[in-house]
GROMACS .gro file of C-alpha atoms in nm:
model
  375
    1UNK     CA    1  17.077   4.655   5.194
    2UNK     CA    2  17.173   4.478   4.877
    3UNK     CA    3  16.886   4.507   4.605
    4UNK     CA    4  16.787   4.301   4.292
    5UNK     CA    5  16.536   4.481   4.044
    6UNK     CA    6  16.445   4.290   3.731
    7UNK     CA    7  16.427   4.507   3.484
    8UNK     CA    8  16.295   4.317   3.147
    9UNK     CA    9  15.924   4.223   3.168
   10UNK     CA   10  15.828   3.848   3.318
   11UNK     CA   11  15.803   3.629   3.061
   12UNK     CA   12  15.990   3.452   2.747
   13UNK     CA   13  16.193   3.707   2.559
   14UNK     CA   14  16.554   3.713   2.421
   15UNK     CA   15  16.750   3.874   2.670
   16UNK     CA   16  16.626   3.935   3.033
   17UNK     CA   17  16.850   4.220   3.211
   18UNK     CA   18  16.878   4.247   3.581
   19UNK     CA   19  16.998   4.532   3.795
   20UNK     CA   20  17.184   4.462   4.172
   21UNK     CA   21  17.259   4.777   4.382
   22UNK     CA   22  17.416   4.889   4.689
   23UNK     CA   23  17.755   4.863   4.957
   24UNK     CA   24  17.925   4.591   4.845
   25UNK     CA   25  17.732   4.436   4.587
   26UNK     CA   26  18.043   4.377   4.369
   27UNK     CA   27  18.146   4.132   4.618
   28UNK     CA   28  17.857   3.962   4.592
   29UNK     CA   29  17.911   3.922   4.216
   30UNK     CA   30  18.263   3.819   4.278
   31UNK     CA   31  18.071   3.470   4.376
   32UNK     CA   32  17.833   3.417   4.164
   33UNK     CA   33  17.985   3.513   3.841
   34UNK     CA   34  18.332   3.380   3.636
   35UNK     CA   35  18.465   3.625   3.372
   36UNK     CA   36  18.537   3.408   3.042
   37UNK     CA   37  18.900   3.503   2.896
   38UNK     CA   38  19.224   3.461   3.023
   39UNK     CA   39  19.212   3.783   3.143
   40UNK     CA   40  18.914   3.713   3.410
   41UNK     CA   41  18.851   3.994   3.694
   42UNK     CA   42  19.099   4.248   3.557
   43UNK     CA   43  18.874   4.265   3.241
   44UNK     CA   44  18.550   4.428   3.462
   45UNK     CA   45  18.578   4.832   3.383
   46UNK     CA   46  18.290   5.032   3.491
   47UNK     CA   47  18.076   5.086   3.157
   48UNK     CA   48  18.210   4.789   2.959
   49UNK     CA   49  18.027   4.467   2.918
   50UNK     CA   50  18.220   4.145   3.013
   51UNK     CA   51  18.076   3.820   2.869
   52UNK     CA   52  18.122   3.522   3.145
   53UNK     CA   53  17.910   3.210   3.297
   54UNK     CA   54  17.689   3.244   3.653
   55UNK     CA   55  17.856   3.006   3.907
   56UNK     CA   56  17.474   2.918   4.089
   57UNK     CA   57  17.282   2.850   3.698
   58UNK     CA   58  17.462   2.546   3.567
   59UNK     CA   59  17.661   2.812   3.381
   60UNK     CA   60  17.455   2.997   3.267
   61UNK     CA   61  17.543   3.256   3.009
   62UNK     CA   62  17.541   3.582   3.097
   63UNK     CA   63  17.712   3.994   2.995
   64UNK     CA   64  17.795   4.195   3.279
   65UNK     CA   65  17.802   4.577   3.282
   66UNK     CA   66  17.924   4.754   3.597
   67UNK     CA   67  17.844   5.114   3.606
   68UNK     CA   68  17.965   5.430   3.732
   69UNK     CA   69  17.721   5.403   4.051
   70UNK     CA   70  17.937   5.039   4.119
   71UNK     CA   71  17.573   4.910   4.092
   72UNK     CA   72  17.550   4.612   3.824
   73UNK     CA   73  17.346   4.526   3.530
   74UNK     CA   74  17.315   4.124   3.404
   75UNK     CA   75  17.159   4.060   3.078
   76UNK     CA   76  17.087   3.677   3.036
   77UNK     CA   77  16.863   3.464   2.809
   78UNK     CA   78  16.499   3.584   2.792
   79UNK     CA   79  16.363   3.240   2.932
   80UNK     CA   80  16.152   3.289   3.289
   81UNK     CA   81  16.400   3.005   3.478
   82UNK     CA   82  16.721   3.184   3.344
   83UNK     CA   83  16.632   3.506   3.510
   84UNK     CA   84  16.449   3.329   3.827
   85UNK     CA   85  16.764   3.114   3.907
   86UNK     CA   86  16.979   3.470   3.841
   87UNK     CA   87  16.749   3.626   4.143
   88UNK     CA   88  16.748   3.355   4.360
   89UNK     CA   89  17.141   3.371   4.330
   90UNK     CA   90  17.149   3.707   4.499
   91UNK     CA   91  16.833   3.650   4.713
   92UNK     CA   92  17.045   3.329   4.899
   93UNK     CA   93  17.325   3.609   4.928
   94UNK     CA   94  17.076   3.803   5.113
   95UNK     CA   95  16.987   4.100   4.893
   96UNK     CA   96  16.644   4.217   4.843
   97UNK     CA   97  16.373   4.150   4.588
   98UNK     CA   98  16.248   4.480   4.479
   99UNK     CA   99  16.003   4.530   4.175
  100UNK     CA  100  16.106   4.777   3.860
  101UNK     CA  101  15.797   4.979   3.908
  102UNK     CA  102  15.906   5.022   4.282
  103UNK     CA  103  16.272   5.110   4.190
  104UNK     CA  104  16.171   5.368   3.898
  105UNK     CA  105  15.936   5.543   4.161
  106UNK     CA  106  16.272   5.553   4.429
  107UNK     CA  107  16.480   5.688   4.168
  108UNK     CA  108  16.238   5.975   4.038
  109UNK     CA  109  16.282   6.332   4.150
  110UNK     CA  110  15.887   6.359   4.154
  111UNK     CA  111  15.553   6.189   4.116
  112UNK     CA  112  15.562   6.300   3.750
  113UNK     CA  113  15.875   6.163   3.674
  114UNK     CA  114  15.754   5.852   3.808
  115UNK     CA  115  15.452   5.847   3.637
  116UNK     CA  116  15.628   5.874   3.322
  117UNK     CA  117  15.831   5.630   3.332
  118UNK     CA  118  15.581   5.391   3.404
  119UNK     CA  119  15.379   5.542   3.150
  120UNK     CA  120  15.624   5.477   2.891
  121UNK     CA  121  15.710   5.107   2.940
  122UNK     CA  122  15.313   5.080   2.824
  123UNK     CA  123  15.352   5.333   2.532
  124UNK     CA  124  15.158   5.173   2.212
  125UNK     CA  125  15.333   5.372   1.904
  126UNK     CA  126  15.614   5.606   1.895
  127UNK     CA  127  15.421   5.912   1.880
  128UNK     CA  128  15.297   5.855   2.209
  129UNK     CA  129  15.606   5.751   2.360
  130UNK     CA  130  15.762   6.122   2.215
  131UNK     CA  131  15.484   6.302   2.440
  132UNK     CA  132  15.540   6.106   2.721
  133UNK     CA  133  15.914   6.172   2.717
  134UNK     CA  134  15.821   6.558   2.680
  135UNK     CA  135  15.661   6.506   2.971
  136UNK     CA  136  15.983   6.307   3.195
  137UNK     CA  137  16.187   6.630   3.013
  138UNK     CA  138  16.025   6.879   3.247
  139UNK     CA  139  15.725   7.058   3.033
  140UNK     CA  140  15.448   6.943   3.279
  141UNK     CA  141  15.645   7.009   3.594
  142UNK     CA  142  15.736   7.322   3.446
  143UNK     CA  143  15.387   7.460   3.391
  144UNK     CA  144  15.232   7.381   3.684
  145UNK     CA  145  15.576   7.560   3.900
  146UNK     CA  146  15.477   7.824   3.666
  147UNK     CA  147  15.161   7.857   3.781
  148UNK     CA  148  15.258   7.791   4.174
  149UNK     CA  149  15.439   8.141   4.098
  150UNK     CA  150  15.217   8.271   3.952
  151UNK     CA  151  15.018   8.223   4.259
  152UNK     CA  152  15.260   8.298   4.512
  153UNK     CA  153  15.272   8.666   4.331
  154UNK     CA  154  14.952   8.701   4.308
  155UNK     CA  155  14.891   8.698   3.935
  156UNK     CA  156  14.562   8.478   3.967
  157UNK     CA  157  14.429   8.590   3.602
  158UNK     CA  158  14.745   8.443   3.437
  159UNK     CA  159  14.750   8.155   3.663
  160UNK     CA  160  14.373   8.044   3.562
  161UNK     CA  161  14.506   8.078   3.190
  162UNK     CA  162  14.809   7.848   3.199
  163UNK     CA  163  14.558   7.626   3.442
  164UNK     CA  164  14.243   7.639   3.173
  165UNK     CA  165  14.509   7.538   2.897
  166UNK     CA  166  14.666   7.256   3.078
  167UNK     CA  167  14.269   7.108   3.177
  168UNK     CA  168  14.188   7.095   2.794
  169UNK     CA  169  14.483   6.893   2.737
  170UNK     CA  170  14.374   6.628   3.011
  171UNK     CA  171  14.114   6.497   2.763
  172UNK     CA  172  14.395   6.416   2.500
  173UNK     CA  173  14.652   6.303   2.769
  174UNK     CA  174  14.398   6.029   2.949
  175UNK     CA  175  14.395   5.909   2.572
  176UNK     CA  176  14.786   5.827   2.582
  177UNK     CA  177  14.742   5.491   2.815
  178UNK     CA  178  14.387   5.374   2.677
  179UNK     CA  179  14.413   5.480   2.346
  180UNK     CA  180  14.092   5.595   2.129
  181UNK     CA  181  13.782   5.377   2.120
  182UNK     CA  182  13.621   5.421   1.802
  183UNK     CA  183  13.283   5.190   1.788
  184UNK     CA  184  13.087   5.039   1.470
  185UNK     CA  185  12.757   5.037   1.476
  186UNK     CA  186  12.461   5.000   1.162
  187UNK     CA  187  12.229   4.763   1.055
  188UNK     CA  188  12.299   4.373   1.022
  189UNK     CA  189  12.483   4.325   0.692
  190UNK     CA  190  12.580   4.691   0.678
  191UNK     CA  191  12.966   4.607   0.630
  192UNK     CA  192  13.087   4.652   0.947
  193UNK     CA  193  13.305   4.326   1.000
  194UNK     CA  194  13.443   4.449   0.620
  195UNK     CA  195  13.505   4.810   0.738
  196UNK     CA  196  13.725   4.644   1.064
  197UNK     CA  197  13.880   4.377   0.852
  198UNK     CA  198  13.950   4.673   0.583
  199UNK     CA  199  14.136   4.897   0.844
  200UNK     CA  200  14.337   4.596   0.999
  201UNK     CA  201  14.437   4.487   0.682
  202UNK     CA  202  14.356   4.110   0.808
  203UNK     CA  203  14.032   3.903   0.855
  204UNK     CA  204  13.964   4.021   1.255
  205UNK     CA  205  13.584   3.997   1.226
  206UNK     CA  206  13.389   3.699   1.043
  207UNK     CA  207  13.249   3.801   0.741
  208UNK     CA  208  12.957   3.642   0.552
  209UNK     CA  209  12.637   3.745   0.377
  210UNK     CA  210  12.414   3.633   0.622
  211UNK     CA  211  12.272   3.915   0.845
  212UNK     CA  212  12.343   3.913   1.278
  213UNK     CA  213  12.655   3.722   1.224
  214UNK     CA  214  12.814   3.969   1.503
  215UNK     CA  215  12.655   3.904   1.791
  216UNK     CA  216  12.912   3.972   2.097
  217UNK     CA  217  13.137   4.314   2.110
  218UNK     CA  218  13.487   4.225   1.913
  219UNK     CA  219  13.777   4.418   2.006
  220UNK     CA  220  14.109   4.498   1.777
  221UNK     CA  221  14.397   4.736   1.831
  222UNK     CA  222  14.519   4.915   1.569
  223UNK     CA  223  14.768   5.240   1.532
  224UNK     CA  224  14.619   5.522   1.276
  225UNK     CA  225  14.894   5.799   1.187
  226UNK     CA  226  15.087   5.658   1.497
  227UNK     CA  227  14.774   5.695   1.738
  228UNK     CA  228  14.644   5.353   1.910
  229UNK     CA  229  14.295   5.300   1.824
  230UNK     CA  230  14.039   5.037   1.927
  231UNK     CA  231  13.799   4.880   1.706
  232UNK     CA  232  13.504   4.760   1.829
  233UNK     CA  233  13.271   4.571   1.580
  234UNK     CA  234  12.917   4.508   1.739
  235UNK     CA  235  12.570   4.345   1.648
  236UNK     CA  236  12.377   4.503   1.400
  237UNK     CA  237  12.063   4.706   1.508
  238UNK     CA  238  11.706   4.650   1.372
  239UNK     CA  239  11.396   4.548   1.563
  240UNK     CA  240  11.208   4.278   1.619
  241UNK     CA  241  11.500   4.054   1.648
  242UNK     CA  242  11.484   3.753   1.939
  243UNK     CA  243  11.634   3.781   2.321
  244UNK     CA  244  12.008   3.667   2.182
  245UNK     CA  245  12.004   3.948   1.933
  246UNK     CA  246  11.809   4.212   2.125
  247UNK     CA  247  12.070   4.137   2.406
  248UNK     CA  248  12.380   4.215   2.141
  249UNK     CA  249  12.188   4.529   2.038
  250UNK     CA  250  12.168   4.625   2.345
  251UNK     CA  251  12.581   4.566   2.413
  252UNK     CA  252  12.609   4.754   2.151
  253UNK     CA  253  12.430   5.078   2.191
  254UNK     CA  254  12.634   5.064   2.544
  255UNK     CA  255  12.958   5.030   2.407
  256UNK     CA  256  12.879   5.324   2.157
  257UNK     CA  257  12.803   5.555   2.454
  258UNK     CA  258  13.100   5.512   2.607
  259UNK     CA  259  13.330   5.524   2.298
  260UNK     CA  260  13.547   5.825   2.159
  261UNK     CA  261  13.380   5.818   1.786
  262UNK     CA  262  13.091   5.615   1.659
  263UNK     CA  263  13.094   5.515   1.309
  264UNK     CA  264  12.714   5.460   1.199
  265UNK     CA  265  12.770   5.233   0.897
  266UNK     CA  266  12.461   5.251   0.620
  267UNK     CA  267  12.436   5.024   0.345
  268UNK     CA  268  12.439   5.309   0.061
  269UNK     CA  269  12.203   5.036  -0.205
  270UNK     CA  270  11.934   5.106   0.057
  271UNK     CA  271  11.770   5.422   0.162
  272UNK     CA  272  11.823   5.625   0.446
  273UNK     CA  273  11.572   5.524   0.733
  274UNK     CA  274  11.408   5.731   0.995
  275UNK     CA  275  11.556   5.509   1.227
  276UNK     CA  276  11.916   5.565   1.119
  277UNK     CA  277  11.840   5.921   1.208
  278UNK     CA  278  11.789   5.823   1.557
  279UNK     CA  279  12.094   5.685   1.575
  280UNK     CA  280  12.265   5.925   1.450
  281UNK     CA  281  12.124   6.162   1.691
  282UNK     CA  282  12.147   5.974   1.985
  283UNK     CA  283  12.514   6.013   2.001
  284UNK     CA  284  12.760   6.294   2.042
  285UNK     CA  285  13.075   6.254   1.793
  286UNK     CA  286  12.868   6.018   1.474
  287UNK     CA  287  13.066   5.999   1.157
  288UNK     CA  288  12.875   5.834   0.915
  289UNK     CA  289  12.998   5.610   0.654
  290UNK     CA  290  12.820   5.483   0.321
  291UNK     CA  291  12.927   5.147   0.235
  292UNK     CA  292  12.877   4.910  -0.056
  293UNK     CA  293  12.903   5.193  -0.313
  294UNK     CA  294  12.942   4.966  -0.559
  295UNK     CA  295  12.585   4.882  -0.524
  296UNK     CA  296  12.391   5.170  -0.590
  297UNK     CA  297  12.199   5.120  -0.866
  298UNK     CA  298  11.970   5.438  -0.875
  299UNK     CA  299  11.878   5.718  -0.675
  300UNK     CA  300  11.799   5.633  -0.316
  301UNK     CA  301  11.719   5.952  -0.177
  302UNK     CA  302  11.884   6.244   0.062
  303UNK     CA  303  12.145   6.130   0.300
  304UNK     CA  304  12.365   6.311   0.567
  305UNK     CA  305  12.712   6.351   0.473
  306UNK     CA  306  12.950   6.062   0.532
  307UNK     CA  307  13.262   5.874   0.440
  308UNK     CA  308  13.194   5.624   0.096
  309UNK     CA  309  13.366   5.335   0.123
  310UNK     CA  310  13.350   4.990  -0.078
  311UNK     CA  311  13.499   4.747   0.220
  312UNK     CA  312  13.546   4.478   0.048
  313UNK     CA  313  13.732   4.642  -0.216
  314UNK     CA  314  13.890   4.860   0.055
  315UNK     CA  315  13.786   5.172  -0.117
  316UNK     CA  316  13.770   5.479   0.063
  317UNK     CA  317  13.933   5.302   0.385
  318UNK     CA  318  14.203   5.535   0.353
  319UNK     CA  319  13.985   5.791   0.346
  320UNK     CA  320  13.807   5.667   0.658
  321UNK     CA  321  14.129   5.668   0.867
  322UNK     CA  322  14.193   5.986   0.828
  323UNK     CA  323  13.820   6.065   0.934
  324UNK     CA  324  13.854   5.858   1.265
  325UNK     CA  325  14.196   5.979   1.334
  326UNK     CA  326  14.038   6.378   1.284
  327UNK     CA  327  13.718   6.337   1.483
  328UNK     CA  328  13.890   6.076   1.775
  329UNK     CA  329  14.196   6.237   1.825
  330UNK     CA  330  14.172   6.571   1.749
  331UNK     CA  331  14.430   6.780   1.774
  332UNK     CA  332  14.776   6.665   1.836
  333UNK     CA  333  14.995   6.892   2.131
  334UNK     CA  334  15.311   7.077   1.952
  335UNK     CA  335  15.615   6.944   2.068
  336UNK     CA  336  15.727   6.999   2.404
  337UNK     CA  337  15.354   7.079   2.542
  338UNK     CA  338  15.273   7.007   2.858
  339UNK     CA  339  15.009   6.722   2.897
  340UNK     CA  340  14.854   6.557   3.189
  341UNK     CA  341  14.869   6.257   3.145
  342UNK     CA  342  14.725   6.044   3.487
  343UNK     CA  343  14.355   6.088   3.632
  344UNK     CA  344  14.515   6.207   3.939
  345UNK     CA  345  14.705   6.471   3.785
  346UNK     CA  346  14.384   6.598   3.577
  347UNK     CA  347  14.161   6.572   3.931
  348UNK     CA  348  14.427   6.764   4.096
  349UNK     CA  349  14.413   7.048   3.804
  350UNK     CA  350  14.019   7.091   3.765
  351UNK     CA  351  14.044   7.122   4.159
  352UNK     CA  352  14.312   7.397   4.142
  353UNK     CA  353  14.108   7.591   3.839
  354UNK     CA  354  13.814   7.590   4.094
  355UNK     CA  355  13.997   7.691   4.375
  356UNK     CA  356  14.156   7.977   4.210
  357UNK     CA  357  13.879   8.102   4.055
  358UNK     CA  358  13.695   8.073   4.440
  359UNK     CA  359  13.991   8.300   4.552
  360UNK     CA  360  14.126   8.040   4.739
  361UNK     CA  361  14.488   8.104   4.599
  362UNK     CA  362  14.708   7.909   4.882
  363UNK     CA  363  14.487   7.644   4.895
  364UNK     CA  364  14.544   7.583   4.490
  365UNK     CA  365  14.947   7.624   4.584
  366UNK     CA  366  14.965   7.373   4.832
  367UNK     CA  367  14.766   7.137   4.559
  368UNK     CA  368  14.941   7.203   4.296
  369UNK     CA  369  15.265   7.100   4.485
  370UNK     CA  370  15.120   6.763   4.560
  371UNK     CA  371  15.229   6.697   4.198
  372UNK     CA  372  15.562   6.778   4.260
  373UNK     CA  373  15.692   6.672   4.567
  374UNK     CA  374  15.944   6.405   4.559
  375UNK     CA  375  15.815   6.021   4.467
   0.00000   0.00000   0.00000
């Protein structure tokens, strides 16, 4: 059967492109489109783009591409009732919607390939995009056939070291979608909303002297040395506050739990509070950072080590980024690594580790090739 697959997102855009496949789909264009020129048909060449108007779209505007596969690729404007009327054009000639996250997954040699792909039409910033395409270019699927054969001969104490390598890069990989959440958390009128707004390098957060002015969790999505980050600005803590602001601090200490980094921000005029300890112990990866600099007047006691920063002034910010980038991301894979990169494919890995290392060597094999059978 004949198949339609748009390929460009839904939505307004520029261009839209559209891809029809399969026996005789030529034909099909043969009626809905009209080559501009004098020349007309005898201009279509597989690989060069023809400029024309669709029959069925009140002549509509379109650049056709046939390729070497005779399947077809339309590029018209970006608008959502360009492309629709394209599609319904083929659908009345009885070809066959099909999605482009369906068509990438029947034209991958394996689930990884697949999951690449797809992975890759979300990528954030380029540096993620380059490990995901190490990834489509075989160095995944190449470890883990390396340690199926590994297997096969019997070589378990190699196999669990290629296996243990590849588990500890899971942690970075699930990263690659999601990005890093980094959350801010302090006392109200620590600077918080200044750090964020700081970072972005635009007024995200609302900033005024007034203490509490935070009370929900607010979100923003950044890119530090090419790695997405969220920012998360939340309430500030201190007790005795009312049911509105307990309920913030208590959306806040959640969302620090279940971030990458926590940035405990301490107004460096005042002193360094028993209760700031607590905080700082209550989570695993803390970097503290002493704001308002410019305010310290005199000595105000020990404090742990930290990041100064003026926000306002964006002092130190720079300084900062490189902090959250160090302690969130960690370190960055060498080119060509292989990374897991999907929750499945990190289950499937920790379950292989175990099985090895319980002996069970042809139950990890037949695992293992789970990931690599074809999509």
């Amino acid at each position: 059967m004949n198949r339609i697959i748009p390929l460009s997102a839904a939505g307004y855009s520029a261009l839209a492109c559209l891809r029809a496949e399969g026996r005789g789909t030529q034909n099909i264009l043969e009626r809905l489109f009209q080559p501009g020129g004098a020349q007309g048909w005898n201009r279509l060449r597989a690989g060069e783009p023809v400029f024309g108007h669709w029959k069925q779209a009140d002549g509509e505007e379109v650049v056709v591409s046939i390729g070497s596969d005779d399947a077809i690729e339309i590029q018209c404007h970006g608008g959502i009732l360009s492309r629709d009327l394209l599609v319904e054009s083929f659908l009345a000639e009885g070809c066959e919607l099909v999605s482009w996250k369906d068509w990438i997954v029947q034209n991958s040699v394996n689930p990884i390939e697949a999951a690449a792909k797809r992975a890759l039409t979300e990528a954030k910033t380029h540096r993620v995009a380059m490990i995901l395409i190490d990834q489509l270019r075989g160095a995944l699927q190449n470890a883990i056939q390396t340690i199926i054969d590994r297997l096969i001969n019997r070589n378990s104490s190699s196999a669990i070291q290629v296996l243990e390598k590849l588990t500890l890069q899971s942690n970075f990989g699930k990263h690659l979608k999601s990005g890093w959440s980094v959350a801010l958390i302090g006392s109200p009128n620590a600077g918080k909303s200044s750090l964020i707004n700081a970072i972005l390098g635009y007024q995200r957060s609302i900033v005024l002297s007034q203490p509490g002015t935070t009370r929900d969790l607010l979100t923003a999505r950044t890119a530090l040395e090419g790695w997405p980050i969220e920012l998360v600005d939340t309430a500030g803590l201190r007790s005795g506050g009312g049911p509105l602001e307990t309920k913030g601090m208590t959306l806040a200490l959640q969302q620090a739990s279940r971030s990458d980094l926590v940035l405990l921000v301490a107004d460096a005029s005042c002193g360094w509070t028993e209760e700031q300890d607590q905080w700082r112990s209550q989570f695993e990866n803390v970097l503290v950072v002493h704001n308002k600099q410019d305010l310290i007047q005199h000595h105000q006691g020990d404090r742990p080590d930290g990041v100064p920063t003026v926000a306002i002034a964006s002092n130190g910010v720079q300084q900062l980024c490189e902090q959250i980038v160090l302690r969130s991301v960690g370190r960055v894979p060498a080119h060509g690594v292989a990374v897991p990169f999907t929750p499945t494919q990190a289950e499937v890995l920790d379950a292989a580790l175990d099985l090895v290392k319980s002996s069970k060597l042809n139950d990890a094999v037949e695992l293992l090739s789970s990931l690599l059978h074809e999509a």
